[in-house]
Coordinates of C-alpha atoms (C1' of nucleotides) in Angstrom, one line a residue:
Chain S
M1016 CA 16.1 -15.3 -27.5
P1017 CA 16.8 -13.7 -24.3
V1018 CA 13.7 -12.6 -22.5
T1019 CA 13.5 -9.1 -20.9
P1020 CA 14.2 -9.7 -17.3
P1021 CA 11.5 -8.2 -15.1
L1022 CA 12.6 -5.2 -13.1
P1023 CA 13.1 -5.8 -9.4
F1024 CA 9.9 -4.8 -7.6
S1025 CA 11.5 -1.8 -6.0
E1026 CA 12.6 -0.4 -9.4
A1027 CA 9.3 -1.0 -11.0
V1028 CA 7.6 0.9 -8.2
R1029 CA 10.1 3.7 -8.5
R1030 CA 9.2 4.1 -12.1
A1031 CA 5.5 3.9 -11.6
V1032 CA 5.5 6.5 -8.8
R1033 CA 7.8 8.9 -10.6
A1034 CA 5.3 8.8 -13.5
I1035 CA 2.5 10.3 -11.5
P1036 CA 2.0 13.9 -12.7
R1037 CA 2.2 16.7 -10.2
G1038 CA -1.2 17.6 -8.7
Q1039 CA -2.5 14.1 -9.3
V1040 CA -2.8 11.0 -7.1
R1041 CA -2.8 7.3 -7.7
S1042 CA -3.8 4.4 -5.4
Y1043 CA -1.4 1.8 -4.1
A1044 CA -3.2 -0.8 -6.2
Q1045 CA -2.9 1.4 -9.3
V1046 CA 0.8 1.7 -8.8
A1047 CA 1.2 -2.0 -8.3
L1048 CA -0.7 -2.6 -11.5
Y1049 CA 1.4 -0.1 -13.4
A1050 CA 4.5 -1.8 -11.9
G1051 CA 3.4 -5.1 -13.4
K1052 CA 2.4 -6.7 -10.1
P1053 CA -1.4 -6.5 -9.8
G1054 CA -2.5 -7.2 -6.3
A1055 CA 0.8 -6.2 -4.8
A1056 CA -0.5 -3.0 -3.3
R1057 CA 0.9 -3.9 0.1
G1058 CA 4.4 -4.3 -1.3
V1059 CA 4.1 -0.8 -2.8
G1060 CA 3.6 0.7 0.6
R1061 CA 6.5 -1.3 1.9
E1062 CA 8.7 0.1 -0.8
L1063 CA 7.6 3.7 -0.6
K1064 CA 8.8 3.6 3.0
T1065 CA 12.4 3.3 1.9
L1066 CA 12.5 4.6 -1.7
E1067 CA 14.1 8.0 -2.1
G1068 CA 13.7 10.6 -4.8
V1069 CA 10.1 9.7 -5.6
P1070 CA 6.9 11.7 -5.0
W1071 CA 5.6 9.2 -2.5
W1072 CA 2.9 11.6 -1.3
R1073 CA 1.0 11.2 -4.5
V1074 CA 0.1 7.6 -3.6
I1075 CA -3.0 7.2 -1.5
R1076 CA -5.4 4.4 -0.5
S1077 CA -8.1 3.2 -2.9
D1078 CA -10.9 4.7 -0.8
G1079 CA -9.3 8.2 -1.0
T1080 CA -7.9 8.2 2.6
L1081 CA -4.2 8.7 3.4
A1082 CA -2.3 6.0 5.2
P1083 CA -2.2 7.0 8.9
A1084 CA 1.5 6.5 9.3
V1085 CA 2.4 9.4 7.1
A1086 CA -0.9 11.2 6.8
P1087 CA -0.1 14.7 8.3
E1088 CA 3.1 15.2 6.2
Q1089 CA 1.4 13.7 3.1
A1090 CA -1.6 16.1 3.5
R1091 CA 0.8 19.0 3.8
R1092 CA 2.7 18.1 0.6
L1093 CA -0.5 17.4 -1.4
K1094 CA -2.0 20.7 -0.5
A1095 CA 1.2 22.4 -1.6
E1096 CA 0.6 21.1 -5.1
G1097 CA -3.0 22.1 -5.1
V1098 CA -4.7 18.9 -4.2
Q1099 CA -7.6 19.4 -1.8
V1100 CA -7.3 17.4 1.4
K1101 CA -9.9 17.3 4.1
R1102 CA -9.7 15.9 7.6
S1103 CA -12.3 13.1 8.0
G1104 CA -12.5 11.9 11.5
E1105 CA -9.4 9.9 12.3
H1106 CA -7.8 10.2 8.9
F1107 CA -7.3 12.6 6.0
R1108 CA -9.2 12.2 2.7
V1109 CA -8.4 13.5 -0.8
Q1110 CA -11.3 15.4 -2.4
T1111 CA -12.2 13.9 -5.8
Chain N
dA761 C1' 13.5 -21.7 7.8
dA762 C1' 9.2 -20.0 9.7
dT763 C1' 6.5 -16.4 11.4
dA764 C1' 5.1 -11.7 12.1
dT765 C1' 4.4 -7.2 10.6
dG766 C1' 3.1 -3.3 7.8
dA767 C1' 2.1 3.6 4.2
dC768 C1' -2.9 -2.2 1.2
dC769 C1' -7.0 -4.3 -1.4
dA770 C1' -11.1 -6.9 -2.9
dT771 C1' -14.6 -9.9 -1.6
dA772 C1' -17.9 -12.0 1.5
dC773 C1' -21.1 -11.9 5.2
Chain D
dT75 C1' -21.7 -0.4 8.3
dG76 C1' -18.3 -3.2 10.4
dT77 C1' -15.4 -7.4 10.8
dA78 C1' -13.1 -11.4 8.7
dT79 C1' -10.3 -13.6 5.3
dG80 C1' -7.0 -14.5 1.8
dG81 C1' -3.8 -12.5 -1.3
dC82 C1' 0.3 -9.7 -2.1
dC83 C1' 5.6 -8.3 -1.2
dA84 C1' 9.8 -7.0 1.3
dT85 C1' 12.0 -6.8 6.1
dA86 C1' 12.7 -8.1 10.8
dT87 C1' 13.1 -11.5 14.4

DNA sequence: AATATGACCATAC
DNA sequence: TGTATGGCCATAT
C-alpha cells in the first residue's frame, strides 16, 4: 500500500496558517504542530518570510510578543481585524 | 560539504 | 529575571 507522502514543509505551513480564523492568532509552535512538525517553530518563521497569500500576521510568538523584524506592520494588520495590540517596551504584545 | 543565520521554543540554572 | 543550551528547518555563503 502506498503511504501518503508527507506534504513539503512549506505546503504544510501554508495550510496551517490559512486555517487561522480572522481576528485570531496562533503561535509559531502551534503552527508547526498543526503542520505535523512539532518543534519546528523556527522553520515556520523561515517559511512565512517567503510564503505568499497567507495571513502571516496572525502568527505570533508563544509569549504573546510580535517578532521584531515585522512587528510594526504586523501590529497594524492585527489591529485592522480587531485584535488588541499594545506596545510593550521594545516590542509589541497581543492582549489576551 | 560545512557553517552560519534567522519572523522560534522549551528547559535549566 | 536574565542568560545559556540544544532542538528545529530552510537558505545563504
